[in-house]
Coordinates of N, CA and C in Angstrom, one line a residue:
X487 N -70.5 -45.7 -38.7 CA -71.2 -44.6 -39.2 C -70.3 -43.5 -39.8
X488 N -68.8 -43.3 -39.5 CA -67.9 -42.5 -39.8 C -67.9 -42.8 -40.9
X489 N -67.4 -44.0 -40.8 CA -67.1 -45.0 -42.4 C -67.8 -44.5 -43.5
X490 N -69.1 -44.6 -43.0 CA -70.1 -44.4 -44.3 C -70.2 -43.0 -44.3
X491 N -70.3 -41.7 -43.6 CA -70.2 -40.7 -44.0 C -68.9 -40.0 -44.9
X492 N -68.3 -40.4 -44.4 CA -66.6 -40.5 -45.2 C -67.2 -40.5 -46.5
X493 N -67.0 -41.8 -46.5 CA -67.3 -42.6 -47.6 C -67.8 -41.8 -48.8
X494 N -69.7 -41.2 -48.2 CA -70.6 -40.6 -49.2 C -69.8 -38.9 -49.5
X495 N -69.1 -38.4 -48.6 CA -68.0 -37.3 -48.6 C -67.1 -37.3 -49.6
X496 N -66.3 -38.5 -49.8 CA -65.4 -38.6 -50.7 C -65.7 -38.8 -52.3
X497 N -67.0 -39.8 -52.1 CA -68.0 -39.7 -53.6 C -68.4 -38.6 -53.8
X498 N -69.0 -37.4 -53.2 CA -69.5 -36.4 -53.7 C -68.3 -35.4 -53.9
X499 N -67.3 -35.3 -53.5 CA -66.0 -34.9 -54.3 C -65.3 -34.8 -55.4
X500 N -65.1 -36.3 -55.5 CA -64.8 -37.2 -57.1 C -65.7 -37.1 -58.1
X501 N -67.1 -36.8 -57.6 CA -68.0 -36.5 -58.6 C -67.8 -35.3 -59.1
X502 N -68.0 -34.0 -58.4 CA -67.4 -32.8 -58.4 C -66.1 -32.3 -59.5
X503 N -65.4 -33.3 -58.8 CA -64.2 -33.0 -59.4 C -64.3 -33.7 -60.9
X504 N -64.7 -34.5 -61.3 CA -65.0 -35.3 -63.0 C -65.7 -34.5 -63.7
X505 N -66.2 -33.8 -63.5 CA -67.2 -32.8 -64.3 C -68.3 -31.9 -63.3
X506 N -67.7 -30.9 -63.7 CA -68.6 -29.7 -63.1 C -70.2 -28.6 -63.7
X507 N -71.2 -28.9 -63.4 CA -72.2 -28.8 -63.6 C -72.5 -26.8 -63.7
X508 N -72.4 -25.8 -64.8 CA -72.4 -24.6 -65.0 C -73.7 -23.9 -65.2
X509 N -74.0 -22.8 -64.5 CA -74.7 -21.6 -65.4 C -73.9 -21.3 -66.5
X510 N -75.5 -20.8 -67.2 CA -74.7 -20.1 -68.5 C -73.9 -18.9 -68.3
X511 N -74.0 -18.4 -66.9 CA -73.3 -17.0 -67.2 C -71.7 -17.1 -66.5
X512 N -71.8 -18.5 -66.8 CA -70.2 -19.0 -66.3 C -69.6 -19.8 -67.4
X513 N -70.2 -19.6 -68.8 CA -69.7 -19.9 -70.1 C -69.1 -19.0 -70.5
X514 N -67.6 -18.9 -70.8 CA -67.0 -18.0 -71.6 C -68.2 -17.6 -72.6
X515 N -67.8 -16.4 -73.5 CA -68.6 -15.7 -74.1 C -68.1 -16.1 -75.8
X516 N -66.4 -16.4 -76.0 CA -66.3 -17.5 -76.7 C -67.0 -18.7 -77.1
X517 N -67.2 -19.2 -76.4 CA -67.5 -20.6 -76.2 C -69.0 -20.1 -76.4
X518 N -69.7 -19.6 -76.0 CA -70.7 -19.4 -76.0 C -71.6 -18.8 -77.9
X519 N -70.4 -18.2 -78.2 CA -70.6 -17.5 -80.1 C -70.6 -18.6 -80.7
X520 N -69.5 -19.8 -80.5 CA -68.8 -20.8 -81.2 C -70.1 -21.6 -81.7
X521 N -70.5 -21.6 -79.7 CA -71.6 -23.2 -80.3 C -73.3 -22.6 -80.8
X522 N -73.8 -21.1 -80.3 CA -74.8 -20.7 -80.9 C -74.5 -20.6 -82.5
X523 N -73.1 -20.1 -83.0 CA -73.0 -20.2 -84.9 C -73.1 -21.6 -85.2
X524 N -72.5 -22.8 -84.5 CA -72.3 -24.1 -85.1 C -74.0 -24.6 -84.9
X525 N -75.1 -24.3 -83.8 CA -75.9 -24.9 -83.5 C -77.3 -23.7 -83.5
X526 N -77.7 -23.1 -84.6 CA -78.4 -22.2 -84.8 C -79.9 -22.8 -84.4
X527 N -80.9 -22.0 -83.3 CA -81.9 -22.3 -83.0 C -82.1 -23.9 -82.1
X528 N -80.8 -23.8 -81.5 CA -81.1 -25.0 -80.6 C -80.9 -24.1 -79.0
X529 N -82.0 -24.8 -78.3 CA -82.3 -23.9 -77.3 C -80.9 -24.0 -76.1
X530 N -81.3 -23.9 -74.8 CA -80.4 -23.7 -73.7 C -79.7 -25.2 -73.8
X531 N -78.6 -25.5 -73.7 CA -78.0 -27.1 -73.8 C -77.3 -27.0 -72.1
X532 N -77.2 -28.4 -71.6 CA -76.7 -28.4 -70.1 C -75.4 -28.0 -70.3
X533 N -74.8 -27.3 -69.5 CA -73.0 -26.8 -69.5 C -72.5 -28.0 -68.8
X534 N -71.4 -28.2 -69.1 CA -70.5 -28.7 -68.2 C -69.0 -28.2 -68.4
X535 N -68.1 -28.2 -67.2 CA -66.4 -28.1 -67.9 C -65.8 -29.4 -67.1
X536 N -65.1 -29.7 -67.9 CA -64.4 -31.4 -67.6 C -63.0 -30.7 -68.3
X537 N -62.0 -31.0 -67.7 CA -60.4 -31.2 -68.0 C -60.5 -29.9 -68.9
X538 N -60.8 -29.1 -68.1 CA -60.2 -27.4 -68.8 C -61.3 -27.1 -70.0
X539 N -62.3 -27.8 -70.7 CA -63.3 -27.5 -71.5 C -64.6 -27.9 -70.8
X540 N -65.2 -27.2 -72.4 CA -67.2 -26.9 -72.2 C -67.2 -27.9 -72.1
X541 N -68.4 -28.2 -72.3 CA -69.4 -29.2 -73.0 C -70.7 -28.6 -73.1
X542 N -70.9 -29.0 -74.0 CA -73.0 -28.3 -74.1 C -73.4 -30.2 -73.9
X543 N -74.5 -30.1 -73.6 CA -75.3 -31.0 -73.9 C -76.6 -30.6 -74.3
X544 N -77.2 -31.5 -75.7 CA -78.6 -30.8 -75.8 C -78.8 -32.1 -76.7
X545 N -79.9 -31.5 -77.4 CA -80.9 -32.2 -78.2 C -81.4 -31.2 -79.9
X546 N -79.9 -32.4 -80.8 CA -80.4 -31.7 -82.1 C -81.2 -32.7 -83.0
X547 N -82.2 -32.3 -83.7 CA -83.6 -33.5 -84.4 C -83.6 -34.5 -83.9
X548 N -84.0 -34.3 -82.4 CA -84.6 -35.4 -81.4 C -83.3 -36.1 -81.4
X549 N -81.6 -35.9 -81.4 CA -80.9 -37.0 -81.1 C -79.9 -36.5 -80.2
X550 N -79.9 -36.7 -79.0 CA -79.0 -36.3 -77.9 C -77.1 -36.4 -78.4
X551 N -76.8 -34.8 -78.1 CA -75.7 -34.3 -78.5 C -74.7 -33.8 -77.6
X552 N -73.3 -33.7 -77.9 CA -72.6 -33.4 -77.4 C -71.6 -32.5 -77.7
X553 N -71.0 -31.3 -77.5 CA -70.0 -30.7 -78.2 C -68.9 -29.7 -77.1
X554 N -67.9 -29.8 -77.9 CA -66.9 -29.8 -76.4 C -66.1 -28.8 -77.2
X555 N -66.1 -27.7 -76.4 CA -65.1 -26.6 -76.9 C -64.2 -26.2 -75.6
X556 N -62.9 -25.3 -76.5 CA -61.7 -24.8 -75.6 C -62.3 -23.3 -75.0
X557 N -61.5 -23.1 -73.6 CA -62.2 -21.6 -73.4 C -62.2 -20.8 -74.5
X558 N -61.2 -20.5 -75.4 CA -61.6 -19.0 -76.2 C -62.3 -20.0 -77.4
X559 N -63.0 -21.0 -77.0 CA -64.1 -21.4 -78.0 C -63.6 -22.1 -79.5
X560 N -63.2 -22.9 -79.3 CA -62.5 -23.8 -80.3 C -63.1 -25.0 -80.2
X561 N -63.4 -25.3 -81.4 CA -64.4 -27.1 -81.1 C -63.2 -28.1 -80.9
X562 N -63.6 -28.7 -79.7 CA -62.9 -30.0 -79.8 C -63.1 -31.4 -80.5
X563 N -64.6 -31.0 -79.8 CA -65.4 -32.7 -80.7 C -66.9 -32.5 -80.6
X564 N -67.5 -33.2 -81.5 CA -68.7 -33.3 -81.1 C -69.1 -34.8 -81.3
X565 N -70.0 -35.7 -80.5 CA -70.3 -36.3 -80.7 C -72.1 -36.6 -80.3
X566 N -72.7 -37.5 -81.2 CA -74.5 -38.2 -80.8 C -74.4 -39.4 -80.6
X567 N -75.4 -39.7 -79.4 CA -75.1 -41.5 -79.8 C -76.0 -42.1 -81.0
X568 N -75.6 -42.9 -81.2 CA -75.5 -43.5 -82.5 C -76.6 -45.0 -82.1
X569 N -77.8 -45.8 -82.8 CA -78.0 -47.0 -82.6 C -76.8 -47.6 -83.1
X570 N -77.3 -48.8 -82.7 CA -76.2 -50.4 -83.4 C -76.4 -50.6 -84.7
X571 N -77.5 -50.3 -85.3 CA -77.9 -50.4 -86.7 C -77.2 -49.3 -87.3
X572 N -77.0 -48.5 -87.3 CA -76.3 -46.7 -87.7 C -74.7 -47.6 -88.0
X573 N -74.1 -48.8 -86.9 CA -72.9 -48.9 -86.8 C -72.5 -49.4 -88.4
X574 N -71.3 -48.9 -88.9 CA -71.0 -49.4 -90.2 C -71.1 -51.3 -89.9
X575 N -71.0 -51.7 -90.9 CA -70.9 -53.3 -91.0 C -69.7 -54.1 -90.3
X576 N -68.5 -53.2 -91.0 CA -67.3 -53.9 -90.0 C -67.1 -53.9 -88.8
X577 N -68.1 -53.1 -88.3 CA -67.5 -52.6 -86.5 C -68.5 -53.3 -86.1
X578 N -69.7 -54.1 -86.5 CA -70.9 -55.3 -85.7 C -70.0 -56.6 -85.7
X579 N -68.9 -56.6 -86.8 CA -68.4 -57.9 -87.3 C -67.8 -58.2 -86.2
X580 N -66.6 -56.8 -86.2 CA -65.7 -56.9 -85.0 C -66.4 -57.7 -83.6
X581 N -66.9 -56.6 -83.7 CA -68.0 -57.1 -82.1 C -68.6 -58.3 -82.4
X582 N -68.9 -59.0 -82.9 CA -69.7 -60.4 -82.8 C -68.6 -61.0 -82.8
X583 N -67.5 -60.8 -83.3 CA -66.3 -61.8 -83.3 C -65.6 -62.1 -82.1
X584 N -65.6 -60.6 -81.8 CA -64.5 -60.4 -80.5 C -65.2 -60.2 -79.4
X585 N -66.5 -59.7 -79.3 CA -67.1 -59.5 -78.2 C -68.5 -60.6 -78.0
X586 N -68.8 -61.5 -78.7 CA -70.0 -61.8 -78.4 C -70.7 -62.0 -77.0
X587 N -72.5 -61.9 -77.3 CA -72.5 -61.4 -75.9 C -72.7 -60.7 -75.0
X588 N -72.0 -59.7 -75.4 CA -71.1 -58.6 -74.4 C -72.7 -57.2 -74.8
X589 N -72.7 -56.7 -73.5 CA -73.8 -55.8 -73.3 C -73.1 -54.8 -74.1
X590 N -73.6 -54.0 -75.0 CA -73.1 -52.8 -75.5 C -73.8 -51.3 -74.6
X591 N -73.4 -51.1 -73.8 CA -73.5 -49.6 -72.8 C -74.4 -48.2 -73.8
X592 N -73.6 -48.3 -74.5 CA -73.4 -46.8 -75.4 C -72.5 -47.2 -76.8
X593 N -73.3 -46.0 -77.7 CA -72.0 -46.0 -79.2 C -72.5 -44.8 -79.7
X594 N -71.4 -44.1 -79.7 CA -71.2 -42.6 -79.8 C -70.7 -42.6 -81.3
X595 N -71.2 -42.0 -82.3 CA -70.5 -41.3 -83.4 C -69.9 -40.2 -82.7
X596 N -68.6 -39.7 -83.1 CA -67.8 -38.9 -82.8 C -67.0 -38.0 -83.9
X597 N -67.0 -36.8 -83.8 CA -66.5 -35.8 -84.8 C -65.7 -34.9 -84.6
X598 N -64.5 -35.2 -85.0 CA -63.1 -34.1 -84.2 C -63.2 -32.7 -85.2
X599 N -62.3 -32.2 -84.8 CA -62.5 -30.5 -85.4 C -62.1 -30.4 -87.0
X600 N -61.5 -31.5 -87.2 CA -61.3 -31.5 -88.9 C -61.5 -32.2 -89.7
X601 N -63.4 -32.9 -89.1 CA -64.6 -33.4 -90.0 C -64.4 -34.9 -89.7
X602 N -63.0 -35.2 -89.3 CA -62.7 -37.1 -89.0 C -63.8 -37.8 -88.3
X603 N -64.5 -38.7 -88.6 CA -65.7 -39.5 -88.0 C -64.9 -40.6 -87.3
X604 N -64.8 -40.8 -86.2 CA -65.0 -42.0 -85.8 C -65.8 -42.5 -84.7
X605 N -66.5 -43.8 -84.4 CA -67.2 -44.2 -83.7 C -66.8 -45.1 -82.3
X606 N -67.4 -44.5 -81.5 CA -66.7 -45.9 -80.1 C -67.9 -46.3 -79.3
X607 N -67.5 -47.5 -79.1 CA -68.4 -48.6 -78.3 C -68.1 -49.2 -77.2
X608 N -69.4 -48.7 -76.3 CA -68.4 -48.5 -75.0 C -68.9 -50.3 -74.4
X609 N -68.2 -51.1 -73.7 CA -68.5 -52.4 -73.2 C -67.7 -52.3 -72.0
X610 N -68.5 -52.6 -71.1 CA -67.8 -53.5 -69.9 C -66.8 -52.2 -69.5
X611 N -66.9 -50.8 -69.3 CA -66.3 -50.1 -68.7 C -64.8 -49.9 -69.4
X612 N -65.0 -50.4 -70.8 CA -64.2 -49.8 -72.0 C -64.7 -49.1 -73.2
X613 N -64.2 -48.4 -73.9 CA -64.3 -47.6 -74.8 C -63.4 -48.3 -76.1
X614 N -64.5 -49.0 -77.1 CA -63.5 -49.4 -78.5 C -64.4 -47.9 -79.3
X615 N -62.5 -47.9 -80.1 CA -62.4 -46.8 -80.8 C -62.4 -47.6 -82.2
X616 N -63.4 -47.2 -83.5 CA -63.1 -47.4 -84.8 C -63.0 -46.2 -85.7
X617 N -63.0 -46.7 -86.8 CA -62.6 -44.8 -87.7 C -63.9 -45.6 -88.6
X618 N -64.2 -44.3 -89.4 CA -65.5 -44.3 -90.2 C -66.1 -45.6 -90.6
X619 N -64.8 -46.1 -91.3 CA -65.3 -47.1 -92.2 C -65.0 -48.8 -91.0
X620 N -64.9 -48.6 -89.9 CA -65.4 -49.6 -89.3 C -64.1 -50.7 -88.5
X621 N -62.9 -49.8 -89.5 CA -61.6 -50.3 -88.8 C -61.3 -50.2 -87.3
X622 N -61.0 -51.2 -86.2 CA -60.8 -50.8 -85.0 C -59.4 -50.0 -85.0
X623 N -59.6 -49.4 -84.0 CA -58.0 -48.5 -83.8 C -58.1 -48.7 -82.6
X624 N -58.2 -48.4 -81.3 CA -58.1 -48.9 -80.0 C -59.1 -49.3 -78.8
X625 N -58.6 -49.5 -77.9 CA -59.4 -49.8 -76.8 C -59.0 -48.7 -75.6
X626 N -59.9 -47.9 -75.3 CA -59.2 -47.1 -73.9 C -60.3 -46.8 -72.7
X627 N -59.6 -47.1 -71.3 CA -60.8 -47.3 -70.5 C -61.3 -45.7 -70.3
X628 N -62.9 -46.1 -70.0 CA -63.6 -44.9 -69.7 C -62.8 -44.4 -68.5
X629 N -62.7 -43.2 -68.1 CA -62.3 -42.6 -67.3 C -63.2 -42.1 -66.2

């Protein structure tokens, strides 16, 4: 019975510690300008801070969103998930070549602070990274 209390003790730490779940009145006020100018008339998004940044989460034209800024409010990334049909052509090819099969989890379009698109597909407790046009560039495990 120790075991298992431990146990559920130690999980609810690690959870804790991977991402921390915020009030709004515990969003910098940076961070807070950044994403009401970038995301005009989208309502309250869930906070989080993970590895020293935000995160909003919300919902822009019905498609679940993501956007990650520095405390004094600097966009990191933003990303939506994406269907498999959305995926450019080269990056289904990849995957039927390389992965057939294989459950696809999630596929995130992804948008860094200086407009670069790229997309990742997450399988089997990995993350493939491609750039716009469908080239892979790497593989890195989810964290």
């Amino acid at each position: 019975m120790k075991n298992i209390t431990l146990m559920a003790v130690l999980l609810l730490i690690a959870g804790n510690m991977q991402a921390q779940r915020l009030e709004i009145r515990e969003v910098p006020e940076a961070v807070m300008i950044a994403f009401r100018k970038a995301n005009p008339g989208v309502g309250n998004p869930q906070w989080r801070k993970e590895k020293g940044c935000y995160q909003a989460k919300c919902m822009v034209n019905k498609t679940p969103r993501t956007f990650t800024y520095t405390k004094s409010g600097t966009p990191v990334v933003k990303d939506a998930k994406a269907a498999m049909e959305a995926l450019p052509v080269a990056i289904r090819e990849y995957l039927d070549k390389n992965h057939r099969g294989a459950v696809v989890d999630k596929v995130l379009r992804i948008i860094n602070p200086k407009g670069t698109v790229n997309y990742a597909v997450e399988i089997n407790g990995i993350d493939l990274i491609f750039d716009a046009n469908g080239k892979y560039l790497k593989t890195q495990k989810i964290l």
